[in-house]
CSV table of C-alpha atoms in Angstrom, one decimal:
chain,number,residue,atom,x,y,z
Q,9,MET,CA,-21.5,-15.0,11.4
Q,10,ASN,CA,-25.0,-16.3,11.1
Q,11,ARG,CA,-26.0,-17.4,7.7
Q,12,ASP,CA,-29.2,-15.5,7.3
Q,13,LEU,CA,-27.6,-12.3,8.3
Q,14,SER,CA,-24.8,-12.7,5.8
Q,15,LEU,CA,-27.3,-13.5,3.1
Q,16,LEU,CA,-29.2,-10.3,4.0
Q,17,ILE,CA,-26.1,-8.2,3.9
Q,18,GLY,CA,-25.3,-9.8,0.5
Q,19,ILE,CA,-28.7,-8.8,-0.9
Q,20,LEU,CA,-28.3,-5.3,0.4
Q,21,VAL,CA,-24.8,-4.9,-1.1
Q,22,ALA,CA,-26.1,-6.3,-4.4
Q,23,LEU,CA,-28.8,-3.7,-4.4
Q,24,LEU,CA,-26.2,-1.0,-3.8
Q,25,ALA,CA,-24.1,-2.4,-6.6
Q,26,VAL,CA,-27.1,-2.2,-9.0
Q,27,LEU,CA,-27.7,1.3,-7.9
Q,28,LEU,CA,-24.1,2.3,-8.5
Q,29,LEU,CA,-24.0,0.6,-11.9
Q,30,GLY,CA,-27.2,2.5,-12.9
Q,31,VAL,CA,-25.6,5.8,-11.8
Q,32,PHE,CA,-22.4,5.0,-13.6
Q,33,HIS,CA,-24.2,4.1,-16.8
Q,34,SER,CA,-26.2,7.3,-16.9
Q,35,THR,CA,-23.1,9.3,-16.1
Q,36,LEU,CA,-21.3,7.8,-19.1
Q,37,ALA,CA,-24.3,8.9,-21.3
Q,38,LEU,CA,-23.8,12.5,-20.3
Q,39,ASP,CA,-21.6,14.9,-22.2
Q,40,PRO,CA,-18.2,15.0,-20.4
Q,41,GLY,CA,-17.8,18.7,-21.0
Q,42,GLN,CA,-14.4,20.4,-20.5
Q,43,ARG,CA,-12.0,17.9,-19.0
Q,44,LEU,CA,-8.9,18.6,-17.0
Q,45,ALA,CA,-7.0,16.3,-19.4
Q,46,SER,CA,-6.9,18.8,-22.3
Q,47,LEU,CA,-5.6,21.5,-19.9
Q,48,ALA,CA,-3.0,19.2,-18.4
Q,49,LEU,CA,-1.8,18.0,-21.8
Q,50,GLU,CA,-1.8,21.5,-23.2
Q,51,ARG,CA,0.5,23.0,-20.5
Q,52,LEU,CA,2.8,19.9,-20.5
Q,53,PRO,CA,5.8,21.7,-22.2
Q,54,GLU,CA,5.9,24.3,-19.4
Q,55,SER,CA,5.9,21.7,-16.6
Q,56,GLY,CA,9.6,20.6,-17.0
Q,57,VAL,CA,8.8,16.9,-17.6
Q,58,SER,CA,7.2,15.2,-20.6
Q,59,ASN,CA,5.4,12.4,-18.7
Q,60,PRO,CA,2.0,13.8,-18.0
Q,61,VAL,CA,1.5,11.7,-14.9
Q,62,THR,CA,4.7,13.0,-13.3
Q,63,ALA,CA,3.7,16.5,-14.3
Q,64,VAL,CA,0.4,16.1,-12.4
Q,65,LEU,CA,2.1,14.5,-9.4
Q,66,LEU,CA,5.0,16.9,-9.0
Q,67,ASN,CA,3.9,20.1,-10.7
Q,68,TYR,CA,0.2,20.7,-11.0
Q,69,ARG,CA,-0.9,18.9,-7.9
Q,70,ALA,CA,2.4,18.8,-5.9
Q,71,TYR,CA,0.4,19.4,-2.7
Q,72,ASP,CA,-1.2,16.0,-3.0
Q,73,THR,CA,2.2,14.3,-3.2
Q,74,LEU,CA,3.6,16.3,-0.3
Q,75,LEU,CA,0.6,15.3,1.9
Q,76,GLU,CA,0.9,11.7,0.7
Q,77,LEU,CA,4.6,11.6,1.9
Q,78,ALA,CA,3.3,13.0,5.2
Q,79,VAL,CA,0.7,10.2,5.4
Q,80,LEU,CA,3.5,7.6,4.7
Q,81,LEU,CA,5.6,9.2,7.5
Q,82,ALA,CA,2.6,9.1,9.9
Q,83,ALA,CA,1.9,5.5,9.2
Q,84,LEU,CA,5.5,4.5,9.9
Q,85,LEU,CA,5.5,6.5,13.1
Q,86,GLY,CA,2.4,4.7,14.1
Q,87,ILE,CA,4.0,1.3,13.4
Q,88,TRP,CA,7.1,2.3,15.4
Q,89,SER,CA,5.0,3.4,18.4
Q,90,LEU,CA,3.5,-0.1,18.7
Q,91,GLY,CA,6.6,-1.8,19.9
Q,92,PRO,CA,9.9,-3.2,18.9
Q,93,ALA,CA,10.4,-5.1,15.6
Q,94,ARG,CA,9.8,-8.8,15.4
Q,95,PRO,CA,12.9,-11.0,15.3
Q,96,GLY,CA,14.1,-11.7,11.7
Q,97,PHE,CA,14.1,-14.9,9.8
Q,98,GLN,CA,16.8,-17.5,9.8
Q,99,PRO,CA,19.8,-16.9,7.6
Q,100,ALA,CA,19.4,-17.9,4.0
Q,101,GLY,CA,21.0,-21.0,2.5
Q,102,PRO,CA,23.9,-20.6,0.0
Q,103,ALA,CA,21.7,-20.7,-3.1
Q,104,LEU,CA,19.3,-18.0,-1.8
Q,105,ALA,CA,22.1,-15.9,-0.4
Q,106,ALA,CA,23.9,-15.9,-3.8
Q,107,MET,CA,20.7,-14.9,-5.6
Q,108,VAL,CA,20.1,-12.2,-3.1
Q,109,ASP,CA,23.6,-10.8,-3.7
Q,110,TRP,CA,22.5,-10.4,-7.3
Q,111,VAL,CA,18.9,-9.3,-7.0
Q,112,VAL,CA,19.4,-6.5,-4.4
Q,113,PRO,CA,21.9,-4.5,-6.4
Q,114,LEU,CA,19.8,-5.1,-9.5
Q,115,ALA,CA,16.7,-3.8,-7.7
Q,116,ILE,CA,18.5,-0.7,-6.6
Q,117,LEU,CA,19.9,-0.1,-10.1
Q,118,THR,CA,16.4,-0.5,-11.6
Q,119,GLY,CA,15.0,1.9,-9.0
Q,120,GLY,CA,17.5,4.5,-10.1
Q,121,TYR,CA,16.7,4.0,-13.7
Q,122,LEU,CA,12.9,4.2,-13.0
Q,123,LEU,CA,13.5,7.5,-11.1
Q,124,TRP,CA,15.4,9.0,-14.0
Q,125,VAL,CA,13.1,7.7,-16.7
Q,126,GLY,CA,10.0,9.0,-14.9
Q,127,GLY,CA,10.5,12.4,-16.4
Q,128,HIS,CA,9.6,11.3,-19.9
Q,129,ALA,CA,8.3,7.7,-19.8
Q,130,PRO,CA,6.3,5.5,-17.3
Q,131,GLY,CA,8.2,5.4,-14.0
Q,132,GLY,CA,8.9,7.9,-11.2
Q,133,ALA,CA,9.5,8.3,-7.5
Q,134,PHE,CA,6.9,5.9,-6.3
Q,135,GLN,CA,7.8,3.0,-8.5
Q,136,ALA,CA,11.5,3.6,-7.8
Q,137,GLY,CA,10.8,3.9,-4.0
Q,138,ALA,CA,8.8,0.6,-4.2
Q,139,LEU,CA,11.8,-1.1,-5.7
Q,140,LEU,CA,14.1,0.1,-3.0
Q,141,GLY,CA,11.6,-1.1,-0.4
Q,142,ALA,CA,11.4,-4.4,-2.2
Q,143,ALA,CA,15.2,-4.7,-1.9
Q,144,GLY,CA,14.8,-4.2,1.8
Q,145,VAL,CA,12.1,-6.9,2.0
Q,146,ILE,CA,14.3,-9.4,0.1
Q,147,LEU,CA,17.2,-8.7,2.5
Q,148,ARG,CA,15.0,-9.3,5.5
Q,149,LEU,CA,13.6,-12.5,4.1
Q,150,ALA,CA,17.1,-13.7,3.5
Q,151,GLY,CA,17.9,-13.3,7.2
Q,152,ASN,CA,19.0,-9.7,7.6
Q,153,ALA,CA,16.8,-8.7,10.6
Q,154,GLY,CA,17.1,-5.0,9.9
Q,155,ALA,CA,16.3,-5.3,6.2
Q,156,GLY,CA,19.6,-3.7,5.4
Q,157,LEU,CA,18.6,-0.4,6.9
Q,158,PRO,CA,21.1,1.9,8.8
Q,159,SER,CA,20.9,2.7,12.5
Q,160,GLU,CA,17.7,4.2,13.9
Q,161,ALA,CA,19.0,7.7,14.0
Q,162,TRP,CA,19.8,7.5,10.3
Q,163,GLN,CA,16.5,6.0,9.5
Q,164,ARG,CA,14.7,8.9,11.3
Q,165,TRP,CA,16.5,11.4,9.0
Q,166,LEU,CA,15.9,9.3,5.9
Q,167,ILE,CA,12.2,8.9,6.4
Q,168,VAL,CA,11.6,12.7,6.8
Q,169,LEU,CA,13.8,13.4,3.8
Q,170,GLY,CA,11.0,13.2,1.3
Q,171,ALA,CA,8.5,15.5,3.1
Q,172,GLY,CA,11.3,17.7,4.4
Q,173,VAL,CA,13.0,18.4,1.1
Q,174,PHE,CA,9.6,18.9,-0.6
Q,175,SER,CA,8.4,21.5,1.9
Q,176,LEU,CA,11.8,23.2,2.2
Q,177,ILE,CA,11.8,23.8,-1.6
Q,178,GLY,CA,8.2,24.9,-1.4
Q,179,LEU,CA,9.0,27.4,1.4
Q,180,LEU,CA,12.2,28.7,-0.4
Q,181,LEU,CA,10.1,29.2,-3.6
Q,182,ALA,CA,7.4,31.0,-1.5
Q,183,LEU,CA,10.1,33.3,0.1
Q,184,THR,CA,11.6,34.1,-3.3
Q,185,GLY,CA,8.2,35.3,-4.5
Q,186,TYR,CA,7.1,32.4,-6.8
Q,187,GLY,CA,4.4,31.0,-4.4
Q,188,PHE,CA,4.4,27.7,-2.6
Q,189,LEU,CA,5.6,25.0,-4.9
Q,190,SER,CA,5.2,26.9,-8.1
Q,191,TYR,CA,8.4,26.5,-9.9
Q,192,PRO,CA,10.3,29.3,-11.7
Q,193,PRO,CA,10.2,28.8,-15.5
Q,194,GLY,CA,13.1,26.8,-16.8
Q,195,GLN,CA,14.1,25.3,-13.5
Q,196,ALA,CA,11.2,23.0,-13.0
Q,197,LYS,CA,13.0,20.0,-14.3
Q,198,TRP,CA,15.8,20.1,-11.8
Q,199,LEU,CA,13.7,21.0,-8.8
Q,200,ILE,CA,11.3,18.1,-9.7
Q,201,LEU,CA,14.2,15.7,-10.0
Q,202,LEU,CA,15.6,16.8,-6.7
Q,203,ILE,CA,12.3,16.4,-4.9
Q,204,GLU,CA,11.8,13.0,-6.6
Q,205,THR,CA,15.2,11.8,-5.5
Q,206,ALA,CA,14.5,12.7,-1.9
Q,207,ALA,CA,11.0,11.2,-2.1
Q,208,THR,CA,12.4,7.9,-3.6
Q,209,ILE,CA,14.8,7.4,-0.8
Q,210,ALA,CA,12.2,8.3,1.8
Q,211,ILE,CA,9.6,6.0,0.3
Q,212,GLY,CA,12.1,3.1,0.0
Q,213,VAL,CA,13.2,3.4,3.6
Q,214,THR,CA,9.7,3.8,4.9
Q,215,LEU,CA,8.4,0.7,3.1
Q,216,ALA,CA,11.3,-1.4,4.2
Q,217,ALA,CA,10.9,-0.2,7.7
Q,218,ALA,CA,7.2,-0.9,7.6
Q,219,TYR,CA,7.9,-4.4,6.6
Q,220,VAL,CA,10.3,-4.8,9.6
Q,221,GLY,CA,7.1,-3.9,11.5
Q,222,GLY,CA,8.3,-2.1,14.6
Q,223,ARG,CA,11.0,0.1,16.2
Q,224,PRO,CA,14.4,-0.9,14.8
Q,225,GLN,CA,16.4,-3.0,17.3
Q,226,MET,CA,20.1,-2.9,16.6
Q,227,ALA,CA,22.9,-4.4,18.5
Q,228,GLN,CA,21.8,-3.6,22.0
Q,229,PRO,CA,18.2,-4.7,22.6
Q,230,PRO,CA,15.4,-2.9,24.5
Q,231,ARG,CA,17.4,-0.9,27.1
Q,232,SER,CA,18.2,1.9,24.7
Q,233,PRO,CA,18.5,5.3,26.4
Q,234,LEU,CA,15.8,6.6,24.0
Q,235,ALA,CA,13.1,4.5,25.7
Q,236,PRO,CA,13.6,4.8,29.4
Q,237,MET,CA,9.9,4.3,30.0
Q,238,ALA,CA,9.8,1.0,28.2
Q,239,ASP,CA,10.3,-1.3,31.2
Q,240,PRO,CA,10.2,0.3,34.7
Q,241,GLU,CA,9.8,-3.2,36.1
Q,242,ALA,CA,13.2,-4.4,35.0
Q,243,LYS,CA,14.9,-3.1,38.2
Q,244,ARG,CA,12.7,-5.0,40.6
T,28,MET,CA,-18.8,3.4,-24.6
T,29,THR,CA,-19.5,-0.3,-24.1
T,30,ALA,CA,-15.9,-1.0,-23.1
T,31,ALA,CA,-16.0,2.0,-20.7
T,32,PHE,CA,-19.1,0.6,-19.0
T,33,LEU,CA,-17.7,-2.9,-18.9
T,34,TYR,CA,-14.5,-1.7,-17.2
T,35,GLY,CA,-16.1,0.8,-14.8
T,36,GLY,CA,-18.8,-1.8,-14.0
T,37,ALA,CA,-16.1,-4.3,-13.1
T,38,GLY,CA,-14.7,-1.7,-10.7
T,39,ILE,CA,-18.1,-1.3,-9.0
T,40,LEU,CA,-18.5,-5.1,-8.7
T,41,LEU,CA,-15.1,-5.3,-7.1
T,42,PHE,CA,-16.1,-2.6,-4.6
T,43,ALA,CA,-19.4,-4.5,-3.8
T,44,LEU,CA,-17.6,-7.8,-3.4
T,45,GLY,CA,-15.1,-6.2,-1.0
T,46,LEU,CA,-17.8,-4.5,1.0
T,47,TRP,CA,-19.7,-7.7,1.4
T,48,SER,CA,-16.7,-9.6,2.6
T,49,LEU,CA,-15.7,-6.7,4.9
T,50,LEU,CA,-19.1,-6.9,6.6
T,51,VAL,CA,-19.5,-10.6,6.7
T,52,HIS,CA,-16.1,-12.2,7.5
T,53,GLU,CA,-14.7,-12.1,11.1
T,54,PRO,CA,-10.9,-12.6,10.9
T,55,LEU,CA,-9.0,-9.3,10.7
T,56,LEU,CA,-6.7,-10.5,7.9
T,57,ARG,CA,-9.7,-11.3,5.7
T,58,LYS,CA,-11.3,-7.9,6.5
T,59,LEU,CA,-8.0,-6.3,5.4
T,60,ILE,CA,-8.0,-8.2,2.1
T,61,ALA,CA,-11.6,-7.2,1.6
T,62,LEU,CA,-10.7,-3.5,2.2
T,63,ASN,CA,-7.9,-3.7,-0.3
T,64,ILE,CA,-10.2,-5.2,-2.9
T,65,MET,CA,-12.7,-2.4,-2.2
T,66,GLY,CA,-9.9,0.1,-2.8
T,67,ALA,CA,-8.8,-1.6,-6.0
T,68,GLY,CA,-12.4,-1.4,-7.3
T,69,VAL,CA,-12.4,2.4,-6.7
T,70,PHE,CA,-9.0,2.8,-8.4
T,71,HIS,CA,-10.3,0.7,-11.3
T,72,VAL,CA,-13.3,3.0,-11.8
T,73,PHE,CA,-10.9,5.9,-11.9
T,74,ILE,CA,-8.6,4.3,-14.5
T,75,ALA,CA,-11.6,3.2,-16.6
T,76,VAL,CA,-12.9,6.8,-16.6
T,77,ALA,CA,-9.5,8.2,-17.5
T,78,HIS,CA,-9.3,5.8,-20.5
T,79,ARG,CA,-10.8,7.8,-23.4
T,80,GLY,CA,-10.8,5.3,-26.2
T,81,ASP,CA,-7.8,3.6,-27.8
T,82,GLY,CA,-6.8,6.6,-30.0
T,83,THR,CA,-6.7,9.5,-27.6
T,84,PRO,CA,-4.2,9.8,-24.8
T,85,PRO,CA,-5.6,9.0,-21.3
T,86,ASP,CA,-6.4,11.7,-18.7
T,87,PRO,CA,-3.3,11.9,-16.5
T,88,VAL,CA,-5.1,13.5,-13.5
T,89,PRO,CA,-7.0,10.4,-12.3
T,90,HIS,CA,-3.8,8.4,-12.9
T,91,ALA,CA,-1.9,10.6,-10.5
T,92,LEU,CA,-4.7,10.3,-8.0
T,93,VAL,CA,-4.7,6.5,-8.2
T,94,LEU,CA,-0.9,6.5,-7.9
T,95,THR,CA,-1.1,8.4,-4.6
T,96,GLY,CA,-4.0,6.2,-3.5
T,97,ILE,CA,-2.1,3.0,-4.0
T,98,VAL,CA,0.8,4.2,-1.7
T,99,VAL,CA,-1.6,5.4,0.9
T,100,ALA,CA,-3.5,2.1,0.8
T,101,VAL,CA,-0.4,0.1,1.4
T,102,SER,CA,0.8,2.3,4.3
T,103,ALA,CA,-2.6,2.0,5.9
T,104,THR,CA,-2.4,-1.8,5.4
T,105,ALA,CA,1.0,-1.9,7.0
T,106,LEU,CA,-0.3,0.1,10.0
T,107,ALA,CA,-3.3,-2.1,10.3
T,108,LEU,CA,-1.2,-5.2,10.3
T,109,ALA,CA,1.1,-3.8,13.0
T,110,LEU,CA,-1.9,-3.0,15.2
T,111,HIS,CA,-3.3,-6.5,14.6
T,112,ASN,CA,0.0,-8.0,15.6
T,113,ARG,CA,0.2,-5.9,18.7
T,114,LEU,CA,-3.4,-6.8,19.7
T,115,GLU,CA,-2.7,-10.5,19.4
T,116,GLN,CA,0.6,-10.3,21.2
T,117,ASP,CA,-1.2,-8.6,24.1
T,118,ALA,CA,-4.0,-11.2,24.0
T,119,SER,CA,-1.6,-14.1,24.1
T,120,ASP,CA,0.4,-12.5,26.9
T,121,SER,CA,-2.6,-11.9,29.1
T,122,ALA,CA,-3.9,-15.5,28.3
T,123,GLN,CA,-0.5,-16.8,29.5
T,124,SER,CA,-0.5,-14.7,32.6
T,125,THR,CA,-4.0,-15.8,33.6
T,126,SER,CA,-3.1,-19.4,33.2
T,127,THR,CA,0.1,-19.1,35.3
T,128,SER,CA,-1.0,-16.6,38.0
T,129,THR,CA,-3.6,-17.4,40.5
T,130,ALA,CA,-5.6,-14.2,39.9
T,131,GLY,CA,-8.5,-15.0,37.7
T,132,LEU,CA,-9.3,-11.3,37.6
T,133,LEU,CA,-8.1,-10.8,34.0
T,134,SER,CA,-9.8,-13.8,32.5
T,135,GLY,CA,-12.6,-11.8,30.9
T,136,LEU,CA,-10.3,-9.2,29.4
T,137,SER,CA,-8.4,-9.9,26.3
T,138,ILE,CA,-6.2,-6.8,26.6
T,139,SER,CA,-5.6,-5.5,30.1
T,140,PRO,CA,-3.2,-2.7,31.3
T,141,GLN,CA,-1.9,-5.1,33.9
T,142,SER,CA,-0.7,-7.7,31.5
T,143,ASP,CA,2.6,-5.9,30.8
T,144,ILE,CA,3.5,-5.8,34.4
T,145,ILE,CA,2.8,-9.5,35.0
T,146,ARG,CA,4.8,-10.5,32.0
T,147,HIS,CA,8.0,-9.1,33.5
T,148,GLU,CA,7.7,-10.8,36.8
H,19,MET,CA,-11.8,-6.5,-35.0
H,20,ASN,CA,-13.9,-4.7,-32.5
H,21,LEU,CA,-15.7,-7.9,-31.4
H,22,ILE,CA,-12.4,-9.6,-30.8
H,23,LEU,CA,-11.3,-6.7,-28.6
H,24,LEU,CA,-14.5,-6.9,-26.7
H,25,ILE,CA,-14.1,-10.6,-26.1
H,26,PHE,CA,-10.5,-9.9,-24.9
H,27,ASP,CA,-11.8,-7.3,-22.5
H,28,ALA,CA,-14.4,-9.6,-21.2
H,29,VAL,CA,-11.9,-12.4,-20.5
H,30,LEU,CA,-9.6,-10.0,-18.7
H,31,LEU,CA,-12.4,-8.7,-16.5
H,32,ILE,CA,-14.0,-12.1,-15.8
H,33,THR,CA,-10.6,-13.4,-14.6
H,34,LEU,CA,-10.1,-10.3,-12.5
H,35,LEU,CA,-13.5,-10.8,-10.8
H,36,ALA,CA,-12.9,-14.5,-10.3
H,37,LEU,CA,-9.5,-13.9,-8.7
H,38,ALA,CA,-11.1,-11.3,-6.4
H,39,ALA,CA,-13.9,-13.7,-5.4
H,40,ALA,CA,-11.5,-16.5,-4.8
H,41,ALA,CA,-9.3,-14.3,-2.6
H,42,ILE,CA,-12.3,-13.2,-0.6
H,43,LEU,CA,-13.9,-16.6,-0.2
H,44,SER,CA,-10.9,-18.7,0.8
H,45,SER,CA,-10.7,-19.1,4.6
H,46,GLU,CA,-7.2,-20.3,4.8
H,47,PRO,CA,-5.1,-17.2,5.4
H,48,ARG,CA,-2.1,-18.0,3.3
H,49,ARG,CA,-4.1,-19.1,0.3
H,50,ALA,CA,-6.2,-16.0,0.5
H,51,VAL,CA,-3.1,-13.7,0.5
H,52,MET,CA,-1.6,-15.5,-2.4
H,53,LEU,CA,-4.8,-15.1,-4.4
H,54,PHE,CA,-4.8,-11.5,-3.4
H,55,ILE,CA,-1.3,-11.1,-4.8
H,56,ALA,CA,-2.4,-12.8,-8.1
H,57,PHE,CA,-5.3,-10.4,-8.2
H,58,GLY,CA,-3.1,-7.4,-7.8
H,59,LEU,CA,-0.8,-8.6,-10.6
H,60,TRP,CA,-3.7,-9.3,-12.9
H,61,LEU,CA,-5.1,-5.8,-12.0
H,62,SER,CA,-1.9,-4.2,-13.1
H,63,LEU,CA,-2.2,-6.1,-16.5
H,64,VAL,CA,-5.7,-4.7,-16.9
H,65,TRP,CA,-4.5,-1.2,-16.2
H,66,ALA,CA,-1.7,-1.7,-18.7
H,67,ARG,CA,-4.5,-2.5,-21.3
H,68,LEU,CA,-6.3,0.7,-20.3
H,69,SER,CA,-3.1,2.7,-21.2
H,70,ALA,CA,-2.1,3.5,-17.6
H,71,PRO,CA,1.4,2.1,-17.5
H,72,ASP,CA,2.5,4.3,-14.6
H,73,VAL,CA,-0.2,3.1,-12.4
H,74,ALA,CA,0.2,-0.5,-13.5
H,75,LEU,CA,3.9,-0.4,-12.5
H,76,ALA,CA,3.0,1.1,-9.1
H,77,GLU,CA,0.3,-1.5,-8.5
H,78,ALA,CA,2.5,-4.4,-9.4
H,79,ALA,CA,5.4,-3.1,-7.2
H,80,ILE,CA,3.6,-1.5,-4.3
H,81,GLY,CA,0.1,-3.0,-4.2
H,82,ALA,CA,0.8,-6.6,-5.1
H,83,GLY,CA,4.5,-6.7,-4.1
H,84,ILE,CA,5.0,-4.9,-0.8
H,85,GLY,CA,1.4,-5.2,0.3
H,86,GLY,CA,1.5,-8.9,-0.5
H,87,ALA,CA,4.7,-9.4,1.4
H,88,LEU,CA,3.3,-7.6,4.4
H,89,MET,CA,0.1,-9.7,4.4
H,90,LEU,CA,2.0,-12.9,3.8
H,91,ALA,CA,4.1,-12.4,6.9
H,92,ALA,CA,0.8,-11.8,8.9
H,93,ALA,CA,-0.8,-14.9,7.3
H,94,ARG,CA,2.2,-17.0,8.3
H,95,ARG,CA,1.8,-15.8,11.9
H,96,ALA,CA,-1.9,-16.5,11.8
H,97,ALA,CA,-1.4,-20.0,10.5
H,98,ARG,CA,1.2,-20.7,13.2
H,99,ARG,CA,-1.2,-19.5,15.9
H,100,GLN,CA,-4.0,-21.6,14.5
H,101,ALA,CA,-1.7,-24.6,14.7
H,102,THR,CA,-0.6,-24.0,18.3
H,103,SER,CA,-4.1,-23.2,19.5
H,104,SER,CA,-5.6,-26.4,18.0
H,105,GLU,CA,-2.8,-28.4,19.7
H,106,GLU,CA,-3.6,-27.2,23.2
H,107,PRO,CA,-6.9,-25.3,23.5
H,108,SER,CA,-6.4,-22.7,26.3
């Protein structure tokens, strides 16, 4: 890009930044008034978990999290619709392979720990899911082209698991008269843990599949019966 | 108060840096990094506002929003990279097919519907 | 005591902004992505300082970790393409 134009854009952006800083400064001087924080912390004992962030994510604002799982699913479907996965990397050497044998189970174990601890300390479904996804990334980097994921049919079930279990529980609660995703008192903890477990698996599989970067290709490449439209030219 | 302004202000500066880079730099990967830094700036303002001094517990609501935001940002990045990859694959395919086939028809188009057919022949 | 804390905050933030600027200004794709990963990890440190450990964990694992791995793969492809196109300009 031409130099004068980028300088002009720089000046304009700097002006915008000064404006935003001014607004932020005057906002800080205002009286904050009633904040959601006090309400959220006050009702914490009823929420079933003692980590306030998990309470907000899976109890007070469970809708947000449900929609976020849907966004994650949509992003992966978009990636899969763009074509087959790229070929994997070359197999790891003995030193790296031995390290991977240690690190992957350790990552999965840590993920399970973070999932459980999320109820009362920092942690939760997202961090645990990210660790599962990272285990998949490590496996792919070490030469496993499919990132350790199961067959495509299984992957499809696993990636909808999060949003599916979440909305199923919400619907069951609505049918039994509690309202969509408002938990009956006393059972919130187990329902949250169930949803979080499903969400962790879904997030982990989705992130690993996103790193693979395309429709999974297993033993038999492109001519799968699921994609008959893929290459009409092949018969010619 | 000063610390809150310092942290929030840093978030705004990150946002401005990212915006400038997003507008000025051409390569898609750099634009993507710029976009992520813009997002990080917004998250940073949220976290700075949620922090209410060292004694009081922070506000969990913005924290939860940022947590969701991080995951959405990464999934958007993954989708953008997949699109980028596909665009370049198609561009290189059509470049190859124009150099091998006699038809110069496609030379002006970086992505053409015909490129797939030519590739298979 | 308060002054020391303020200096600590200032150092944290200046490093953060410097890492962001370095990531943005470097034109070599792999170097830019690595600086971006460093930026993400530093950001999670700053958030841990702002008593947001949940978010700091998520940023370190998802933002810097998985996002960085995704971009690094893309940067590798970009670098390879640059190398081949400079060998034989089409």
